[in-house]
Coordinates of C-alpha atoms in Angstrom, one line a residue:
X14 CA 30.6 4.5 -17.8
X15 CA 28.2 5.3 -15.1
X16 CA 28.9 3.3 -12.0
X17 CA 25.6 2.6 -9.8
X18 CA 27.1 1.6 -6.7
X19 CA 26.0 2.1 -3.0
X20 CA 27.7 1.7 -0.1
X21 CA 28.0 -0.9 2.6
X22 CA 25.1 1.2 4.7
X23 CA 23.2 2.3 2.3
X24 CA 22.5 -1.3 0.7
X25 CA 21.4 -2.1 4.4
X26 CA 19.5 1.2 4.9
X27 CA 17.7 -0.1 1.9
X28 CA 16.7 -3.8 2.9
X29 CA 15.3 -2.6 6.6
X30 CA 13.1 0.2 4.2
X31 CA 12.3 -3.0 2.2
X32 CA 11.4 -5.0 5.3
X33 CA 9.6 -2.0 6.8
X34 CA 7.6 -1.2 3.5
X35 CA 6.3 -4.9 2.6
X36 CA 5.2 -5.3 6.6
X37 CA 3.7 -2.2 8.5
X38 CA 3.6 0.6 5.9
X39 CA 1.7 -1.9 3.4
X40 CA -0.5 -3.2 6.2
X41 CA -1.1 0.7 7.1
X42 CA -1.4 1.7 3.5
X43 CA -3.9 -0.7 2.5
X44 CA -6.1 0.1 5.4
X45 CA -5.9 3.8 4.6
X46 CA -6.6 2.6 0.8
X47 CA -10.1 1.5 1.6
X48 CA -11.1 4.7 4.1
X49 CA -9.8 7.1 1.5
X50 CA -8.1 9.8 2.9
X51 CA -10.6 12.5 4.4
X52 CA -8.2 12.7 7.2
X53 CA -4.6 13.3 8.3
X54 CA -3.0 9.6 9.5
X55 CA 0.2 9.8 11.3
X56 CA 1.2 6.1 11.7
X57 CA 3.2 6.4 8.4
X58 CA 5.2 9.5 8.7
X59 CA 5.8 8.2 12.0
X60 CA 7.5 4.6 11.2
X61 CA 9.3 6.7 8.7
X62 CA 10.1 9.4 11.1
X63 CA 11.8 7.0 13.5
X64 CA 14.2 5.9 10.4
X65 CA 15.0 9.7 9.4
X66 CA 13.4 8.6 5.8
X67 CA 11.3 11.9 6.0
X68 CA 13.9 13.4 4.3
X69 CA 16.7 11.7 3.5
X70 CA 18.4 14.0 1.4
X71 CA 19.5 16.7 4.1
X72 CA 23.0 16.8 5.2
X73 CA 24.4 15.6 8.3
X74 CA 24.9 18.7 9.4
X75 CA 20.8 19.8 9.6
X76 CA 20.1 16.3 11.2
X77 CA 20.0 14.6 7.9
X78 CA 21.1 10.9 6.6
X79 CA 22.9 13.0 3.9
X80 CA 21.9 10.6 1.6
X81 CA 22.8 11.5 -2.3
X82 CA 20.0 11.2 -5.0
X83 CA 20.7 7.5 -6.3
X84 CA 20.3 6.2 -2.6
X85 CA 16.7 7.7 -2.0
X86 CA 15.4 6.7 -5.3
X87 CA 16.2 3.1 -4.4
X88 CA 14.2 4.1 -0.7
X89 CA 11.5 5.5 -2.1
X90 CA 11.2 2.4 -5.0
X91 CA 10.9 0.3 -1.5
X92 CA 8.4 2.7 -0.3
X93 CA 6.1 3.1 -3.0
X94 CA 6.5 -0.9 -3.6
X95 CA 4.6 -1.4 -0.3
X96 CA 2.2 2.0 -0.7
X97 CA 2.8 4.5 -3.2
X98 CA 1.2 7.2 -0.6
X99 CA 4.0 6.4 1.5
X100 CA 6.2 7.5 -1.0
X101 CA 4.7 10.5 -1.9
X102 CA 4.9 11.8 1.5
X103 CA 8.6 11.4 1.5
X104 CA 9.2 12.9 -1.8
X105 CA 6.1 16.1 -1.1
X106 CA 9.1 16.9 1.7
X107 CA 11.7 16.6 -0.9
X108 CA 9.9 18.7 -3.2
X109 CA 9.8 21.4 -0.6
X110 CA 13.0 21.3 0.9
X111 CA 14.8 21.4 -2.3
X112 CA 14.5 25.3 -3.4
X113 CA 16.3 25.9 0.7
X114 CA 18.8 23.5 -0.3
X115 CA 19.5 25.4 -3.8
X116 CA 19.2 29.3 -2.5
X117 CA 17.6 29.4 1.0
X118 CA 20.3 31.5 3.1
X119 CA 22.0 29.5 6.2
X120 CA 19.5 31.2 8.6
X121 CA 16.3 29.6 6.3
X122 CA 18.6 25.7 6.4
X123 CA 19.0 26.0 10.3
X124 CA 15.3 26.8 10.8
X125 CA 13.3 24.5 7.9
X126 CA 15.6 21.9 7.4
X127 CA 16.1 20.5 10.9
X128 CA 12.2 19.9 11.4
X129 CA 12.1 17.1 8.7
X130 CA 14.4 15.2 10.3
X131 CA 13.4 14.7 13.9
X132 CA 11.8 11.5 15.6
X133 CA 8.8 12.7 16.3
X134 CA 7.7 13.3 12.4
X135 CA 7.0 16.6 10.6
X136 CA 6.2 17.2 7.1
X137 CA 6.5 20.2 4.6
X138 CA 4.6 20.6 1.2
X139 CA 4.7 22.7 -2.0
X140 CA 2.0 25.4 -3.0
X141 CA 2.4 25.8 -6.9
X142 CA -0.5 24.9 -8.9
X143 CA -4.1 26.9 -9.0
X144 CA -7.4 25.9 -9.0
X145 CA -9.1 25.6 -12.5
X146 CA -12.4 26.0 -14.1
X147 CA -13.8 22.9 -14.5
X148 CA -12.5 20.6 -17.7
X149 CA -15.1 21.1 -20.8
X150 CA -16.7 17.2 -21.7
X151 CA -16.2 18.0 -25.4
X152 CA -12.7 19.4 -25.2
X153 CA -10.2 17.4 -27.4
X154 CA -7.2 18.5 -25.9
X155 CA -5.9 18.9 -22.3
X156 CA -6.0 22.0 -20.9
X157 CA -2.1 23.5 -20.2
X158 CA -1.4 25.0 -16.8
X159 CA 0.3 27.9 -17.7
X160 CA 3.0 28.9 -14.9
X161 CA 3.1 32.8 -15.9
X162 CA -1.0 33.3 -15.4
X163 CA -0.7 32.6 -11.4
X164 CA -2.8 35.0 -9.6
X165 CA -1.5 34.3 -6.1
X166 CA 0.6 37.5 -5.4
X167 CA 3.1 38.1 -2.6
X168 CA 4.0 41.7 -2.6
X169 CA 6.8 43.4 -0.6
X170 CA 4.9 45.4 2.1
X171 CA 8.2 46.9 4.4
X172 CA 10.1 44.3 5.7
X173 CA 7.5 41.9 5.8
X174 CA 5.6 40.0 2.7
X175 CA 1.9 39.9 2.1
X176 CA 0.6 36.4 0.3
X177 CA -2.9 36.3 -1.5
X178 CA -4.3 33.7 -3.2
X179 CA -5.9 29.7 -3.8
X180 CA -3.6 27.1 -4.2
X181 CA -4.5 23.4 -5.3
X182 CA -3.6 19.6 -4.7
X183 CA -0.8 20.3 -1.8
X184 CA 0.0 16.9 -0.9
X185 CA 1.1 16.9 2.9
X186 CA -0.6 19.9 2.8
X187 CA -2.9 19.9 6.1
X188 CA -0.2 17.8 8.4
X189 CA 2.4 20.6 6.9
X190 CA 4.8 22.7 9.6
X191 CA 5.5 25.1 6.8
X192 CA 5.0 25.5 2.8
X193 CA 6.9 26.7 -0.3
X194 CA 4.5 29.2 -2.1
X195 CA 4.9 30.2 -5.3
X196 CA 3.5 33.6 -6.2
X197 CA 4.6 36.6 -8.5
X198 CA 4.4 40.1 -8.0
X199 CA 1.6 42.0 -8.4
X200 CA 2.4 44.4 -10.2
X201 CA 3.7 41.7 -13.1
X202 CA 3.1 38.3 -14.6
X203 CA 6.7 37.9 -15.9
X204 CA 8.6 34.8 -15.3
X205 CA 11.0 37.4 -13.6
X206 CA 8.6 38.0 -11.1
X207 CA 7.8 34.4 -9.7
X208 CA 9.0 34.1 -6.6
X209 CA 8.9 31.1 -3.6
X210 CA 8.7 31.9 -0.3
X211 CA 8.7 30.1 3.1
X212 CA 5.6 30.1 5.0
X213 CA 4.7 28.1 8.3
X214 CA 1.0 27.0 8.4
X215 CA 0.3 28.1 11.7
X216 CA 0.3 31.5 10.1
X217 CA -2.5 33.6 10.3
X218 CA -4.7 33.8 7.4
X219 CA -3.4 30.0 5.6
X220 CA -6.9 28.3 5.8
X221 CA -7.3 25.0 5.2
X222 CA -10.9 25.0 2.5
X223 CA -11.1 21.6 1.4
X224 CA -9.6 18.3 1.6
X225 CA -9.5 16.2 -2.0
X226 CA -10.4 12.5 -1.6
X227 CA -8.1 11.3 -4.8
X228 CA -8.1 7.7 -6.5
X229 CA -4.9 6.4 -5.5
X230 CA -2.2 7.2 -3.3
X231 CA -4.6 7.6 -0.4
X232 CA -1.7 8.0 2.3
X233 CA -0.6 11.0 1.2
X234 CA -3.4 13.8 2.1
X235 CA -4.1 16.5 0.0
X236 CA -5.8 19.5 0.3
X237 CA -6.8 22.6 -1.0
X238 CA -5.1 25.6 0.9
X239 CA -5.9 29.2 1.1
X240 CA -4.1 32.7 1.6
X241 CA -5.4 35.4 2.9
X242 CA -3.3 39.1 3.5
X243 CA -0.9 36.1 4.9
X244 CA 2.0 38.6 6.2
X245 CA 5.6 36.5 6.6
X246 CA 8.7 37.9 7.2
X247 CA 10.9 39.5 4.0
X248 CA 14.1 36.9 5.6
X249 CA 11.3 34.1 4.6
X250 CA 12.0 34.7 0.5
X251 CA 13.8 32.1 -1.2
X252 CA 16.8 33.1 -3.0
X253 CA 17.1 36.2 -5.0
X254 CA 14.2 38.9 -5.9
X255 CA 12.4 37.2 -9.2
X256 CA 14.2 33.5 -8.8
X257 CA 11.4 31.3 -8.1
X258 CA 10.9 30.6 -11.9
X259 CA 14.2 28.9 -12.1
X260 CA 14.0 27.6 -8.5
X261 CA 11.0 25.9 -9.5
X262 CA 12.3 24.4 -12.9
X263 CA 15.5 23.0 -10.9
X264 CA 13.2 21.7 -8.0
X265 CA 11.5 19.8 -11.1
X266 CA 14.6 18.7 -12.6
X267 CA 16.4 17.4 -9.9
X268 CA 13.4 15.5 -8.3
X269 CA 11.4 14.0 -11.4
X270 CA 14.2 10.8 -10.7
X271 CA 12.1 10.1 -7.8
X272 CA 8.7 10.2 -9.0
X273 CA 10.0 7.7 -11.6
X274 CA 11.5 5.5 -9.0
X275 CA 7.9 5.5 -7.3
X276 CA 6.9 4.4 -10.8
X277 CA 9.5 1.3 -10.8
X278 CA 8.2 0.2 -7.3
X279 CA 4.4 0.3 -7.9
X280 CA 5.4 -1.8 -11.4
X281 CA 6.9 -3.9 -9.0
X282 CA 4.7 -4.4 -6.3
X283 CA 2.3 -5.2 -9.1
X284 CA 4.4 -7.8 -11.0
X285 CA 5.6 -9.6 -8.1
X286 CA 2.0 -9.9 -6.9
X287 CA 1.2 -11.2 -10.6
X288 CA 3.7 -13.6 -10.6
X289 CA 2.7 -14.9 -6.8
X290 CA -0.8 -15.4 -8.1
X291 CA 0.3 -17.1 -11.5
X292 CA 2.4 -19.3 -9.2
X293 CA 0.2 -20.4 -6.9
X294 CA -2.8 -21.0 -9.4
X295 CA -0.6 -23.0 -11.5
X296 CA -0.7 -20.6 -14.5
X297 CA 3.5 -21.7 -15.3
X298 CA 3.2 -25.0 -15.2
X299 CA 3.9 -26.2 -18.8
X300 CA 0.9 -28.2 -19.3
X301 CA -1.7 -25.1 -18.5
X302 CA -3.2 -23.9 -21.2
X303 CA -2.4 -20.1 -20.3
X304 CA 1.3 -21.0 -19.5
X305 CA 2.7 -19.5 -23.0
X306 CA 0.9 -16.2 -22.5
X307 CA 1.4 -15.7 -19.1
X308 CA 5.0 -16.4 -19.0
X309 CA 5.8 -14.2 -21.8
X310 CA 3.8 -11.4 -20.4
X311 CA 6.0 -11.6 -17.2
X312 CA 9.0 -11.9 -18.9
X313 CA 7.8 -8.3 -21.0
X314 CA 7.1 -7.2 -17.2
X315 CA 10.2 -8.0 -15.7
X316 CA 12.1 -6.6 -18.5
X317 CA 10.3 -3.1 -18.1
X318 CA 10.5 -2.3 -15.1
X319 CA 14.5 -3.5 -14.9
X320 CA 14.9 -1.1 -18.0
X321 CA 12.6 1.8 -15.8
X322 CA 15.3 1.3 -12.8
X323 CA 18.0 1.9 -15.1
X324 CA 16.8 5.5 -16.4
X325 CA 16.0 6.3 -13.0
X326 CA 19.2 5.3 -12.1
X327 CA 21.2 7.0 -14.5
X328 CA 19.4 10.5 -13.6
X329 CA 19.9 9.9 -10.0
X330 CA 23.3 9.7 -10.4
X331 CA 23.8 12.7 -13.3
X332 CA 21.9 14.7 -10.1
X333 CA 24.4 13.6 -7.8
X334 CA 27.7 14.4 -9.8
X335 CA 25.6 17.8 -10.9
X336 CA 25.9 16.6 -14.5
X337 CA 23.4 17.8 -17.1
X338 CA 20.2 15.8 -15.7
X339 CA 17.3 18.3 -17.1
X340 CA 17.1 15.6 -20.0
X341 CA 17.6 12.2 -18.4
X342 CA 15.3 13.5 -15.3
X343 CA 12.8 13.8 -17.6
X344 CA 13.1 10.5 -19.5
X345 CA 13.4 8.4 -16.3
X346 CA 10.2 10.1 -14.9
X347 CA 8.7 9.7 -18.5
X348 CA 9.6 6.3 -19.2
X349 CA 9.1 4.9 -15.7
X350 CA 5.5 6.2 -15.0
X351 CA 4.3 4.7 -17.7
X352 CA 5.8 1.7 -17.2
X353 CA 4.4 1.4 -13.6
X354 CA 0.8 2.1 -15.9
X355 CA 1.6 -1.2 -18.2
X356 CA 2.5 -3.1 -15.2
X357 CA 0.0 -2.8 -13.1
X358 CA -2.8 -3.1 -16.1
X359 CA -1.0 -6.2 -17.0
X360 CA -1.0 -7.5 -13.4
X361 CA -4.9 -7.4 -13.1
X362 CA -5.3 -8.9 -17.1
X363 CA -3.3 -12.1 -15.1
X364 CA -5.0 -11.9 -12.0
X365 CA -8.3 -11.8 -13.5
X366 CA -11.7 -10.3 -12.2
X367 CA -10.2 -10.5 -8.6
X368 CA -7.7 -8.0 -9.6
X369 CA -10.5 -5.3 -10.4
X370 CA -12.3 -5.6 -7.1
X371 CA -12.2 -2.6 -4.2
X372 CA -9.8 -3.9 -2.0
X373 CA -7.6 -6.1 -4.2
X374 CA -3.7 -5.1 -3.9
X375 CA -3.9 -5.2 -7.8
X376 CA -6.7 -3.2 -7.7
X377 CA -4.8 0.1 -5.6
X378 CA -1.4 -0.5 -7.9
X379 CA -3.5 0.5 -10.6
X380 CA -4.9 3.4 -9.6
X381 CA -1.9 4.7 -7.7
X382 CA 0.3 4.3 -11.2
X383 CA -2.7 6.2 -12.8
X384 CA -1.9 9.1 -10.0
X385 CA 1.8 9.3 -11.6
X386 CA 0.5 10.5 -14.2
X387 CA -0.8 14.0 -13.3

């Protein structure tokens, strides 16, 4: 039997993120909400900067907290209970960090890994998916993003490497120190040609071509990012020649716990509003006539999302004792994402027509559990 137990300083790592999400970062977040996100904001990163919660995950010995998977899914359940963007930062530089930590060479960990976890606050993002043509109205089905028809290349040019091509929704992308790219040869499209490779922005040739105003999770900025004759050095390839394919499907794996913990605390955030409002407006007391209905959809909702934190607590922990967690990552993030979906639909049904006006809390839980989705 699985034990989900966290120490004596990670319990209290988890209530100052608590205290810190519900008080500046939702303050923050909500502002950010109703600007949209045109622009880089640092006042996150930095609040979470000066807690090392950029990246938790890195060992102690590259600056890190160290902390295991199980611990940072209950931080970033905290996080993205106050503002999902918030969250997504965190994890974008989890996502990023993680193909270094599974086959970067010491030399890539001393450079890359250190950054993340200074006071003054740096990020790092993932380059993986491609622009598309846009969606056909009439299509029935959604179109599959298919991993082996990448056309960025990065091709071996001496000892240096030469990156071409468009890459799409990098969250963190523009505030980035450096991105993971994933390319493939050019002379093949074989999964045995995918490679990721480690390049800083400041690089001459990544250009910045547009930013993407999204619907939820407004915090987090996003951008589209593009390569041109982008020349790094051959020492900046992750792992061995053709890898990337697996290093991506392992970056997947061992993350997706987290994405469903950002599902768990947007269902949160969004219940424990519902309940505050059906509280206050007297919606439980026994003789309103909505006090059967309400009370049993909360009761449904409570019993969700405590189901949600189990699955993503059982995958955390199969990540952290390396057991086979390509299957319960999967469920967790499944299962939990579309709770945080139920939830916060639910929430706004009990809140009413307040709940669907710009600027609600109800009204941002919705659409950042929508964002979970893509």
């Amino acid at each position: 039997m699985a034990a989900f137990t966290l120490s004596k300083e990670e319990n209290q790592l988890i209530r100052q993120v608590h205290e810190l999400a519900t008080g500046k970062i939702a303050e923050r977040g909500a502002y950010l909400d109703t600007i949209g996100d045109d622009n880089v904001d640092w006042q996150i990163p930095q609040l979470l900067a000066k807690m090392n919660l950029l990246a938790p995950i890195i060992p102690k010995e590259y600056g890190g907290r160290g902390l295991g998977m199980l611990a940072t899914s209950h931080i970033v359940e905290e996080l993205a209970a106050g503002c999902a963007g918030a969250a997504a930062i965190a994890v974008m530089n989890i996502y990023a960090l993680t193909p270094v930590l599974i086959a970067g060479s010491e030399e890539q960990k001393k450079e890359f890994l250190p950054i993340l976890c200074m006071e003054r606050p740096h990020l790092a993002c993932t380059a993986i998916s491609e622009t598309t043509s846009e969606v056909d109205l009439d299509r029935r089905e959604r179109p599959h993003e298919d991993i082996t028809r990448i056309t960025t290349t990065a091709a071996v040019d001496g000892d240096q490497i030469i990156i071409n091509g468009t890459k799409d929704f990098i969250m963190n992308g523009a505030a980035a120190d450096y991105v993971v790219v994933f390319a493939r040869s050019k002379e093949s499209k074989q999964k045995s040609k995918l490679q990721m490779n480690l390049v800083p922005t400041k690089t001459p040739g990544v250009e910045i071509v547009r930013v993407l105003n999204k619907i939820g999770m407004r915090s987090c900025h996003t951008v589209q990012m593009d390569f041109n004759n982008v020349s790094i050095p051959l020492e900046y390839k992750i792992g061995r020649s053709g890898g990337g394919y697996f290093l991506l499907t392992q970056t997947f794996d061992r993350n997706l716990p987290l994405i469903g913990a950002a599902g768990v605390g947007i269902a949160r955030g969004a219940y424990e509003l519902a309940l505050n409002v059906a509280r206050s407006n007297e919606m439980l007391n026994r003789q309103s006539p909505t006090h059967k209905y309400v009370s049993s959809v909360l009761a449904d909702m409570s019993t969700e999302i405590d189901a949600a934190r189990l699955t993503v607590m059982r995958a955390a922990y199969f990540v952290d004792i390396d057991e086979n967690y390509s299957r319960v990552a999967y469920m967790a993030k499944l299962y939990a994402t579309q709770v945080a979906r139920r939830v916060a639909f639910q929430a706004v049904d009990i809140i009413g027509r307040m709940g669907f006006t710009v600027g609600h809390p109800a009204e941002k839980y919705l659409r950042d559990a929508q964002m979970l989705s893509m």
